[in-house]
Short mmCIF file of the C-alpha atoms (twelve columns), coordinates in Angstrom:
data_MODEL
# 
_entry.id   MODEL 
# 
loop_
_atom_site.group_PDB 
_atom_site.id 
_atom_site.type_symbol 
_atom_site.label_atom_id 
_atom_site.label_alt_id 
_atom_site.label_comp_id 
_atom_site.label_asym_id 
_atom_site.label_seq_id 
_atom_site.Cartn_x 
_atom_site.Cartn_y 
_atom_site.Cartn_z 
_atom_site.pdbx_PDB_model_num 
ATOM 1  C CA . UNK A 1  -15.198 -5.105 -11.975 1 
ATOM 2  C CA . UNK A 2  -12.380 -7.249 -13.297 1 
ATOM 3  C CA . UNK A 3  -8.888  -6.894 -14.764 1 
ATOM 4  C CA . UNK A 4  -8.340  -8.291 -18.261 1 
ATOM 5  C CA . UNK A 5  -4.918  -8.882 -19.797 1 
ATOM 6  C CA . UNK A 6  -4.436  -8.627 -23.551 1 
ATOM 7  C CA . UNK A 7  -0.860  -9.123 -24.719 1 
ATOM 8  C CA . UNK A 8  1.179   -6.698 -22.563 1 
ATOM 9  C CA . UNK A 9  -1.769  -4.410 -21.751 1 
ATOM 10 C CA . UNK A 10 -4.151  -4.489 -18.796 1 
ATOM 11 C CA . UNK A 11 -7.716  -3.215 -18.724 1 
ATOM 12 C CA . UNK A 12 -10.208 -2.508 -15.964 1 
ATOM 13 C CA . UNK A 13 -13.653 -3.652 -17.098 1 
ATOM 14 C CA . UNK A 14 -16.926 -2.778 -15.372 1 
ATOM 15 C CA . UNK A 15 -19.625 -5.121 -16.699 1 
ATOM 16 C CA . UNK A 16 -22.966 -3.476 -17.414 1 
ATOM 17 C CA . UNK A 17 -21.378 -0.067 -17.987 1 
ATOM 18 C CA . UNK A 18 -21.429 -0.234 -21.774 1 
ATOM 19 C CA . UNK A 19 -23.287 2.562  -23.588 1 
ATOM 20 C CA . UNK A 20 -23.471 4.696  -20.427 1 
ATOM 21 C CA . UNK A 21 -21.190 7.529  -19.318 1 
ATOM 22 C CA . UNK A 22 -18.960 6.168  -16.540 1 
ATOM 23 C CA . UNK A 23 -16.020 7.786  -14.747 1 
ATOM 24 C CA . UNK A 24 -14.142 7.394  -11.488 1 
ATOM 25 C CA . UNK A 25 -10.765 6.628  -9.974  1 
ATOM 26 C CA . UNK A 26 -8.650  3.679  -8.907  1 
ATOM 27 C CA . UNK A 27 -6.187  3.571  -6.028  1 
ATOM 28 C CA . UNK A 28 -3.552  0.837  -6.298  1 
ATOM 29 C CA . UNK A 29 -2.999  0.388  -2.550  1 
ATOM 30 C CA . UNK A 30 0.086   -1.487 -1.303  1 
ATOM 31 C CA . UNK A 31 -0.253  -2.245 2.418   1 
ATOM 32 C CA . UNK A 32 3.435   -3.199 2.678   1 
ATOM 33 C CA . UNK A 33 4.740   0.157  1.418   1 
ATOM 34 C CA . UNK A 34 2.662   3.327  1.109   1 
ATOM 35 C CA . UNK A 35 5.266   4.771  -1.286  1 
ATOM 36 C CA . UNK A 36 4.076   2.210  -3.867  1 
ATOM 37 C CA . UNK A 37 0.478   3.478  -3.800  1 
ATOM 38 C CA . UNK A 38 -0.656  4.927  -7.102  1 
ATOM 39 C CA . UNK A 39 -3.882  6.758  -7.946  1 
ATOM 40 C CA . UNK A 40 -5.295  6.582  -11.470 1 
ATOM 41 C CA . UNK A 41 -8.123  8.643  -12.896 1 
ATOM 42 C CA . UNK A 42 -10.752 6.737  -14.857 1 
ATOM 43 C CA . UNK A 43 -11.709 9.280  -17.502 1 
ATOM 44 C CA . UNK A 44 -15.307 9.334  -18.658 1 
ATOM 45 C CA . UNK A 45 -16.096 6.655  -21.219 1 
ATOM 46 C CA . UNK A 46 -19.151 4.831  -22.525 1 
ATOM 47 C CA . UNK A 47 -17.319 1.512  -22.961 1 
ATOM 48 C CA . UNK A 48 -16.911 0.602  -19.282 1 
ATOM 49 C CA . UNK A 49 -13.265 -0.204 -20.078 1 
ATOM 50 C CA . UNK A 50 -9.982  1.570  -19.235 1 
ATOM 51 C CA . UNK A 51 -6.386  0.719  -20.063 1 
ATOM 52 C CA . UNK A 52 -4.325  0.743  -16.859 1 
ATOM 53 C CA . UNK A 53 -0.619  1.691  -16.678 1 
ATOM 54 C CA . UNK A 54 0.281   -1.321 -14.521 1 
ATOM 55 C CA . UNK A 55 3.841   -1.449 -15.862 1 
ATOM 56 C CA . UNK A 56 4.482   1.601  -13.625 1 
ATOM 57 C CA . UNK A 57 3.701   -0.416 -10.472 1 
ATOM 58 C CA . UNK A 58 6.576   -1.925 -8.517  1 
ATOM 59 C CA . UNK A 59 6.334   -5.664 -7.751  1 
ATOM 60 C CA . UNK A 60 4.131   -6.466 -4.760  1 
ATOM 61 C CA . UNK A 61 0.613   -7.219 -3.583  1 
ATOM 62 C CA . UNK A 62 -1.982  -4.518 -4.187  1 
ATOM 63 C CA . UNK A 63 -5.634  -3.880 -3.484  1 
ATOM 64 C CA . UNK A 64 -7.280  -1.887 -6.252  1 
ATOM 65 C CA . UNK A 65 -9.827  0.407  -4.575  1 
ATOM 66 C CA . UNK A 66 -12.198 1.463  -7.335  1 
ATOM 67 C CA . UNK A 67 -14.762 4.280  -7.110  1 
ATOM 68 C CA . UNK A 68 -16.988 5.070  -10.079 1 
ATOM 69 C CA . UNK A 69 -20.154 6.948  -10.995 1 
ATOM 70 C CA . UNK A 70 -22.706 5.479  -13.351 1 
ATOM 71 C CA . UNK A 71 -26.294 6.572  -14.092 1 
ATOM 72 C CA . UNK A 72 -26.245 9.080  -11.226 1 
ATOM 73 C CA . UNK A 73 -25.150 6.495  -8.638  1 
ATOM 74 C CA . UNK A 74 -21.779 5.990  -6.919  1 
ATOM 75 C CA . UNK A 75 -20.154 2.561  -6.619  1 
ATOM 76 C CA . UNK A 76 -17.122 1.082  -4.843  1 
ATOM 77 C CA . UNK A 77 -15.327 -2.214 -5.255  1 
ATOM 78 C CA . UNK A 78 -11.968 -3.785 -4.392  1 
ATOM 79 C CA . UNK A 79 -9.833  -6.195 -6.426  1 
ATOM 80 C CA . UNK A 80 -6.666  -7.978 -5.300  1 
ATOM 81 C CA . UNK A 81 -3.721  -7.746 -7.688  1 
ATOM 82 C CA . UNK A 82 -0.286  -9.379 -7.436  1 
ATOM 83 C CA . UNK A 83 2.483   -8.024 -9.586  1 
# 
């Protein structure tokens, strides 16, 4: 997975998930302050792409903990994100 920025919008992209039903969740985990953690649902899509409401996150360092289901299998990945 990767984060793509387009103008003022941010997208989570899972390569290879196009044309397949994919869904999951993302936890924006802030180790410095648990109150900044934010969980986002990744609604089912066949594009492998979700717009993320990152403007809601307070400034800080985050680890995006991503769980998703694709083709009957479960996956997990982490991405570092600095806001």
